[in-house]
Amino acid sequence: MMDDGVFLPRDLPLWLDAKPYLDVRNNDEHTIVAYGLARALLAETPEADESVVLPAILLHDVGWKRIDPELLLLAIGRNPTRKDLVRDHEVHGVEIAREILEKHRPKGVDIDSVLAIIDGHDTTKQARSINDAVMKDADKGWRATPHGMRTICGWYDTDLATHIETLRQVSNPYMLTPAGRAIAEGMCAAVTAELQIGTYMGGPSHD
Ligand SMILES: [Fe+2]
Ligand SMILES: [Fe+2]
């Protein structure tokens, strides 16, 4: 049922054109989940403009396609050695996103406002506007979603507890809206509690 689809009908043509650029490093799956998260954040953040945030989150990572796949994991993670590639994917991303947006000219979407927050979405840490803040929270908040946790633990061959500890250390300052902080912290708290179910449910130590 199309009405239940995560993407707004307005954004479906953008998704179809973005998809071929997102088949690196799970970016396609990351984009779908982050878009869903963005919609939830927008519902709690009425001052933000969905016509900027949603096309931007949909297109924000298309630029990774032009980066050498061998080097991708060096650009992210706890100790990135190729931060220059992070900037490169933003610049390529703006170029590709502009082409896609100008082809479709989605109704009510201000293309320059969308491109302005794709540019710098990872290399600027502060909220440059409320739209930028919601888009960044959807992007970074993905790491705290079940999908993000599974994916990232797979990349680094790490366990959930370690991943959550890293998230709490490095990501907390990056969550910029009250809704973003609540969602990310809620998911981390829930998974942390889940990991302790065995401890509290009995076993030899309770005898
Ligand atoms: Fe990015
Ligand atoms: Fe992203």
PDB file of C-alpha atoms and ligand atoms in Angstrom:
ATOM      1  CA  MET A   1       0.000   0.000   0.000  1.00  0.00           C
ATOM      2  CA  MET A   2       1.581   3.205  -1.236  1.00  0.00           C
ATOM      3  CA  ASP A   3       0.051   5.341   1.546  1.00  0.00           C
ATOM      4  CA  ASP A   4       1.942   3.330   4.124  1.00  0.00           C
ATOM      5  CA  GLY A   5       5.204   3.680   2.257  1.00  0.00           C
ATOM      6  CA  VAL A   6       8.065   5.313   4.114  1.00  0.00           C
ATOM      7  CA  PHE A   7       8.754   7.687   1.198  1.00  0.00           C
ATOM      8  CA  LEU A   8       6.286  10.467   0.396  1.00  0.00           C
ATOM      9  CA  PRO A   9       4.930  10.097  -3.172  1.00  0.00           C
ATOM     10  CA  ARG A  10       6.691  13.389  -3.984  1.00  0.00           C
ATOM     11  CA  ASP A  11      10.042  11.823  -3.097  1.00  0.00           C
ATOM     12  CA  LEU A  12       9.673   8.440  -4.792  1.00  0.00           C
ATOM     13  CA  PRO A  13      11.101   9.611  -8.147  1.00  0.00           C
ATOM     14  CA  LEU A  14      14.080  11.059  -6.235  1.00  0.00           C
ATOM     15  CA  TRP A  15      14.602   7.716  -4.514  1.00  0.00           C
ATOM     16  CA  LEU A  16      14.587   5.832  -7.820  1.00  0.00           C
ATOM     17  CA  ASP A  17      17.267   8.142  -9.214  1.00  0.00           C
ATOM     18  CA  ALA A  18      19.304   8.165  -6.002  1.00  0.00           C
ATOM     19  CA  LYS A  19      19.306   4.386  -5.599  1.00  0.00           C
ATOM     20  CA  PRO A  20      22.064   3.620  -8.133  1.00  0.00           C
ATOM     21  CA  TYR A  21      24.329   6.015  -6.195  1.00  0.00           C
ATOM     22  CA  LEU A  22      23.547   4.430  -2.830  1.00  0.00           C
ATOM     23  CA  ASP A  23      24.629   0.833  -3.420  1.00  0.00           C
ATOM     24  CA  VAL A  24      27.863   1.300  -1.503  1.00  0.00           C
ATOM     25  CA  ARG A  25      28.366   0.544   2.192  1.00  0.00           C
ATOM     26  CA  ASN A  26      24.663  -0.092   2.875  1.00  0.00           C
ATOM     27  CA  ASN A  27      23.920   3.536   2.053  1.00  0.00           C
ATOM     28  CA  ASP A  28      20.658   2.544   0.393  1.00  0.00           C
ATOM     29  CA  GLU A  29      19.374   0.842   3.525  1.00  0.00           C
ATOM     30  CA  HIS A  30      20.804   3.634   5.701  1.00  0.00           C
ATOM     31  CA  THR A  31      18.907   6.181   3.598  1.00  0.00           C
ATOM     32  CA  ILE A  32      15.555   4.396   3.889  1.00  0.00           C
ATOM     33  CA  VAL A  33      15.861   4.052   7.672  1.00  0.00           C
ATOM     34  CA  ALA A  34      17.172   7.614   8.160  1.00  0.00           C
ATOM     35  CA  TYR A  35      14.288   8.967   6.040  1.00  0.00           C
ATOM     36  CA  GLY A  36      11.814   7.129   8.279  1.00  0.00           C
ATOM     37  CA  LEU A  37      13.549   8.544  11.332  1.00  0.00           C
ATOM     38  CA  ALA A  38      13.461  12.031   9.792  1.00  0.00           C
ATOM     39  CA  ARG A  39       9.686  11.777   9.448  1.00  0.00           C
ATOM     40  CA  ALA A  40       9.385  10.891  13.133  1.00  0.00           C
ATOM     41  CA  LEU A  41      11.674  13.777  14.112  1.00  0.00           C
ATOM     42  CA  LEU A  42       9.694  16.182  11.906  1.00  0.00           C
ATOM     43  CA  ALA A  43       6.462  15.169  13.644  1.00  0.00           C
ATOM     44  CA  GLU A  44       8.040  16.319  16.940  1.00  0.00           C
ATOM     45  CA  THR A  45       9.712  19.401  15.462  1.00  0.00           C
ATOM     46  CA  PRO A  46       6.994  21.508  13.794  1.00  0.00           C
ATOM     47  CA  GLU A  47       9.329  24.473  13.210  1.00  0.00           C
ATOM     48  CA  ALA A  48      11.346  22.394  10.709  1.00  0.00           C
ATOM     49  CA  ASP A  49      10.338  22.220   7.036  1.00  0.00           C
ATOM     50  CA  GLU A  50       9.790  18.721   5.681  1.00  0.00           C
ATOM     51  CA  SER A  51      10.134  19.918   2.080  1.00  0.00           C
ATOM     52  CA  VAL A  52      13.793  20.669   2.838  1.00  0.00           C
ATOM     53  CA  VAL A  53      14.624  17.935   5.362  1.00  0.00           C
ATOM     54  CA  LEU A  54      13.157  14.929   3.512  1.00  0.00           C
ATOM     55  CA  PRO A  55      14.700  15.483   0.060  1.00  0.00           C
ATOM     56  CA  ALA A  56      17.990  16.312   1.818  1.00  0.00           C
ATOM     57  CA  ILE A  57      18.095  13.130   3.926  1.00  0.00           C
ATOM     58  CA  LEU A  58      17.122  11.112   0.860  1.00  0.00           C
ATOM     59  CA  LEU A  59      20.010  12.516  -1.202  1.00  0.00           C
ATOM     60  CA  HIS A  60      22.633  13.331   1.448  1.00  0.00           C
ATOM     61  CA  ASP A  61      24.963  10.385   0.857  1.00  0.00           C
ATOM     62  CA  VAL A  62      24.798   9.912  -2.937  1.00  0.00           C
ATOM     63  CA  GLY A  63      28.359  11.292  -3.194  1.00  0.00           C
ATOM     64  CA  TRP A  64      29.963   8.217  -1.585  1.00  0.00           C
ATOM     65  CA  LYS A  65      29.493   6.455  -4.928  1.00  0.00           C
ATOM     66  CA  ARG A  66      32.413   8.469  -6.316  1.00  0.00           C
ATOM     67  CA  ILE A  67      34.785   7.558  -3.474  1.00  0.00           C
ATOM     68  CA  ASP A  68      37.087   4.530  -3.787  1.00  0.00           C
ATOM     69  CA  PRO A  69      35.184   1.729  -1.986  1.00  0.00           C
ATOM     70  CA  GLU A  70      38.468   0.404  -0.581  1.00  0.00           C
ATOM     71  CA  LEU A  71      38.880   3.613   1.391  1.00  0.00           C
ATOM     72  CA  LEU A  72      35.332   4.039   2.708  1.00  0.00           C
ATOM     73  CA  LEU A  73      35.845   2.620   6.183  1.00  0.00           C
ATOM     74  CA  LEU A  74      38.973   4.756   6.649  1.00  0.00           C
ATOM     75  CA  ALA A  75      36.811   7.864   6.376  1.00  0.00           C
ATOM     76  CA  ILE A  76      34.483   7.018   9.260  1.00  0.00           C
ATOM     77  CA  GLY A  77      34.469   5.249  12.610  1.00  0.00           C
ATOM     78  CA  ARG A  78      36.303   5.997  15.821  1.00  0.00           C
ATOM     79  CA  ASN A  79      39.693   6.938  14.409  1.00  0.00           C
ATOM     80  CA  PRO A  80      39.231   8.105  10.827  1.00  0.00           C
ATOM     81  CA  THR A  81      42.453   8.592   8.876  1.00  0.00           C
ATOM     82  CA  ARG A  82      40.906   9.898   5.658  1.00  0.00           C
ATOM     83  CA  LYS A  83      38.632  12.712   6.792  1.00  0.00           C
ATOM     84  CA  ASP A  84      39.277  14.444   3.454  1.00  0.00           C
ATOM     85  CA  LEU A  85      37.039  11.813   1.848  1.00  0.00           C
ATOM     86  CA  VAL A  86      34.166  12.881   4.081  1.00  0.00           C
ATOM     87  CA  ARG A  87      34.378  16.367   2.607  1.00  0.00           C
ATOM     88  CA  ASP A  88      34.726  14.884  -0.895  1.00  0.00           C
ATOM     89  CA  HIS A  89      31.485  12.902  -0.580  1.00  0.00           C
ATOM     90  CA  GLU A  90      29.646  16.089   0.402  1.00  0.00           C
ATOM     91  CA  VAL A  91      30.926  17.986  -2.634  1.00  0.00           C
ATOM     92  CA  HIS A  92      30.130  15.117  -5.036  1.00  0.00           C
ATOM     93  CA  GLY A  93      26.810  14.678  -3.278  1.00  0.00           C
ATOM     94  CA  VAL A  94      25.750  18.281  -3.912  1.00  0.00           C
ATOM     95  CA  GLU A  95      26.578  17.859  -7.599  1.00  0.00           C
ATOM     96  CA  ILE A  96      24.643  14.608  -8.020  1.00  0.00           C
ATOM     97  CA  ALA A  97      21.714  15.783  -5.876  1.00  0.00           C
ATOM     98  CA  ARG A  98      21.452  18.978  -7.925  1.00  0.00           C
ATOM     99  CA  GLU A  99      21.171  16.941 -11.128  1.00  0.00           C
ATOM    100  CA  ILE A 100      18.447  14.719  -9.645  1.00  0.00           C
ATOM    101  CA  LEU A 101      16.493  17.620  -8.135  1.00  0.00           C
ATOM    102  CA  GLU A 102      16.682  19.750 -11.280  1.00  0.00           C
ATOM    103  CA  LYS A 103      15.491  16.821 -13.364  1.00  0.00           C
ATOM    104  CA  HIS A 104      12.364  16.326 -11.241  1.00  0.00           C
ATOM    105  CA  ARG A 105      11.827  19.801  -9.776  1.00  0.00           C
ATOM    106  CA  PRO A 106       9.572  18.359  -7.017  1.00  0.00           C
ATOM    107  CA  LYS A 107       6.644  20.630  -6.227  1.00  0.00           C
ATOM    108  CA  GLY A 108       7.189  22.960  -3.268  1.00  0.00           C
ATOM    109  CA  VAL A 109      10.843  21.976  -2.831  1.00  0.00           C
ATOM    110  CA  ASP A 110      13.435  24.744  -2.754  1.00  0.00           C
ATOM    111  CA  ILE A 111      16.415  23.071  -4.402  1.00  0.00           C
ATOM    112  CA  ASP A 112      19.032  25.492  -3.072  1.00  0.00           C
ATOM    113  CA  SER A 113      17.857  24.996   0.535  1.00  0.00           C
ATOM    114  CA  VAL A 114      18.124  21.223   0.128  1.00  0.00           C
ATOM    115  CA  LEU A 115      21.619  21.435  -1.380  1.00  0.00           C
ATOM    116  CA  ALA A 116      22.744  23.874   1.326  1.00  0.00           C
ATOM    117  CA  ILE A 117      22.251  21.279   4.055  1.00  0.00           C
ATOM    118  CA  ILE A 118      23.621  18.360   2.037  1.00  0.00           C
ATOM    119  CA  ASP A 119      26.776  20.477   1.728  1.00  0.00           C
ATOM    120  CA  GLY A 120      28.527  20.144   5.086  1.00  0.00           C
ATOM    121  CA  HIS A 121      26.126  17.585   6.589  1.00  0.00           C
ATOM    122  CA  ASP A 122      29.046  15.638   8.115  1.00  0.00           C
ATOM    123  CA  THR A 123      31.854  18.203   8.234  1.00  0.00           C
ATOM    124  CA  THR A 124      29.868  20.803  10.192  1.00  0.00           C
ATOM    125  CA  LYS A 125      28.862  19.671  13.662  1.00  0.00           C
ATOM    126  CA  GLN A 126      26.655  22.560  14.772  1.00  0.00           C
ATOM    127  CA  ALA A 127      23.068  23.128  13.699  1.00  0.00           C
ATOM    128  CA  ARG A 128      23.144  25.723  10.940  1.00  0.00           C
ATOM    129  CA  SER A 129      19.343  25.872  10.912  1.00  0.00           C
ATOM    130  CA  ILE A 130      16.510  23.811  12.373  1.00  0.00           C
ATOM    131  CA  ASN A 131      16.239  21.940   9.053  1.00  0.00           C
ATOM    132  CA  ASP A 132      19.943  21.151   9.207  1.00  0.00           C
ATOM    133  CA  ALA A 133      19.577  19.966  12.816  1.00  0.00           C
ATOM    134  CA  VAL A 134      16.725  17.567  12.017  1.00  0.00           C
ATOM    135  CA  MET A 135      18.516  16.201   8.956  1.00  0.00           C
ATOM    136  CA  LYS A 136      21.731  15.647  10.927  1.00  0.00           C
ATOM    137  CA  ASP A 137      19.821  13.968  13.769  1.00  0.00           C
ATOM    138  CA  ALA A 138      18.122  11.595  11.334  1.00  0.00           C
ATOM    139  CA  ASP A 139      21.498  10.756   9.771  1.00  0.00           C
ATOM    140  CA  LYS A 140      23.430  10.305  13.035  1.00  0.00           C
ATOM    141  CA  GLY A 141      20.413   8.909  14.904  1.00  0.00           C
ATOM    142  CA  TRP A 142      20.411   6.001  12.460  1.00  0.00           C
ATOM    143  CA  ARG A 143      23.385   4.595  14.398  1.00  0.00           C
ATOM    144  CA  ALA A 144      21.082   4.071  17.375  1.00  0.00           C
ATOM    145  CA  THR A 145      18.356   2.304  15.384  1.00  0.00           C
ATOM    146  CA  PRO A 146      18.216  -1.505  15.359  1.00  0.00           C
ATOM    147  CA  HIS A 147      19.277  -1.415  11.686  1.00  0.00           C
ATOM    148  CA  GLY A 148      22.163   0.954  12.363  1.00  0.00           C
ATOM    149  CA  MET A 149      23.365  -1.069  15.331  1.00  0.00           C
ATOM    150  CA  ARG A 150      23.353  -4.351  13.368  1.00  0.00           C
ATOM    151  CA  THR A 151      25.073  -2.750  10.390  1.00  0.00           C
ATOM    152  CA  ILE A 152      27.809  -0.942  12.327  1.00  0.00           C
ATOM    153  CA  CYS A 153      28.549  -3.937  14.572  1.00  0.00           C
ATOM    154  CA  GLY A 154      29.034  -5.913  11.350  1.00  0.00           C
ATOM    155  CA  TRP A 155      31.456  -3.367   9.846  1.00  0.00           C
ATOM    156  CA  TYR A 156      33.697  -3.232  12.867  1.00  0.00           C
ATOM    157  CA  ASP A 157      33.060  -6.749  14.119  1.00  0.00           C
ATOM    158  CA  THR A 158      32.092  -5.332  17.490  1.00  0.00           C
ATOM    159  CA  ASP A 159      29.329  -6.143  20.003  1.00  0.00           C
ATOM    160  CA  LEU A 160      26.242  -4.143  20.906  1.00  0.00           C
ATOM    161  CA  ALA A 161      27.466  -3.057  24.340  1.00  0.00           C
ATOM    162  CA  THR A 162      30.688  -1.613  22.876  1.00  0.00           C
ATOM    163  CA  HIS A 163      28.782   0.071  20.057  1.00  0.00           C
ATOM    164  CA  ILE A 164      26.371   1.717  22.498  1.00  0.00           C
ATOM    165  CA  GLU A 165      29.231   2.874  24.709  1.00  0.00           C
ATOM    166  CA  THR A 166      30.868   4.504  21.675  1.00  0.00           C
ATOM    167  CA  LEU A 167      27.564   6.078  20.650  1.00  0.00           C
ATOM    168  CA  ARG A 168      27.026   7.573  24.089  1.00  0.00           C
ATOM    169  CA  GLN A 169      30.560   8.969  24.127  1.00  0.00           C
ATOM    170  CA  VAL A 170      30.842  10.368  20.626  1.00  0.00           C
ATOM    171  CA  SER A 171      27.289  10.829  19.417  1.00  0.00           C
ATOM    172  CA  ASN A 172      25.606  12.558  22.280  1.00  0.00           C
ATOM    173  CA  PRO A 173      27.031  15.984  21.442  1.00  0.00           C
ATOM    174  CA  TYR A 174      26.052  15.423  17.813  1.00  0.00           C
ATOM    175  CA  MET A 175      22.362  14.945  18.504  1.00  0.00           C
ATOM    176  CA  LEU A 176      21.030  18.437  18.095  1.00  0.00           C
ATOM    177  CA  THR A 177      17.275  18.433  18.723  1.00  0.00           C
ATOM    178  CA  PRO A 178      15.351  17.385  21.846  1.00  0.00           C
ATOM    179  CA  ALA A 179      13.451  14.807  19.764  1.00  0.00           C
ATOM    180  CA  GLY A 180      16.707  13.446  18.310  1.00  0.00           C
ATOM    181  CA  ARG A 181      18.303  13.122  21.738  1.00  0.00           C
ATOM    182  CA  ALA A 182      15.220  11.412  23.158  1.00  0.00           C
ATOM    183  CA  ILE A 183      14.969   8.889  20.329  1.00  0.00           C
ATOM    184  CA  ALA A 184      18.688   8.037  20.326  1.00  0.00           C
ATOM    185  CA  GLU A 185      18.987   7.809  24.090  1.00  0.00           C
ATOM    186  CA  GLY A 186      15.735   5.832  24.298  1.00  0.00           C
ATOM    187  CA  MET A 187      16.971   3.242  21.842  1.00  0.00           C
ATOM    188  CA  CYS A 188      20.373   2.950  23.565  1.00  0.00           C
ATOM    189  CA  ALA A 189      18.709   2.595  26.977  1.00  0.00           C
ATOM    190  CA  ALA A 190      16.294  -0.037  25.700  1.00  0.00           C
ATOM    191  CA  VAL A 191      19.015  -2.158  24.084  1.00  0.00           C
ATOM    192  CA  THR A 192      21.279  -1.788  27.126  1.00  0.00           C
ATOM    193  CA  ALA A 193      18.434  -3.037  29.308  1.00  0.00           C
ATOM    194  CA  GLU A 194      17.744  -5.874  26.892  1.00  0.00           C
ATOM    195  CA  LEU A 195      21.355  -7.007  27.168  1.00  0.00           C
ATOM    196  CA  GLN A 196      20.804  -7.352  30.929  1.00  0.00           C
ATOM    197  CA  ILE A 197      17.652  -9.449  30.726  1.00  0.00           C
ATOM    198  CA  GLY A 198      19.645 -12.624  31.352  1.00  0.00           C
ATOM    199  CA  THR A 199      21.263 -11.115  34.443  1.00  0.00           C
ATOM    200  CA  TYR A 200      17.935 -10.351  36.084  1.00  0.00           C
ATOM    201  CA  MET A 201      15.929 -13.322  34.912  1.00  0.00           C
ATOM    202  CA  GLY A 202      17.594 -15.761  37.192  1.00  0.00           C
ATOM    203  CA  GLY A 203      20.293 -18.319  36.713  1.00  0.00           C
ATOM    204  CA  PRO A 204      23.030 -19.792  38.844  1.00  0.00           C
ATOM    205  CA  SER A 205      24.046 -16.468  40.392  1.00  0.00           C
ATOM    206  CA  HIS A 206      20.613 -16.067  41.987  1.00  0.00           C
ATOM    207  CA  ASP A 207      20.740 -19.295  43.974  1.00  0.00           C
TER     208      ASP A 207
HETATM  209 FE    FE B   1      27.332  11.555   4.804  1.00  0.00          FE
HETATM  210 FE    FE B   2      24.454   9.345   6.155  1.00  0.00          FE
END
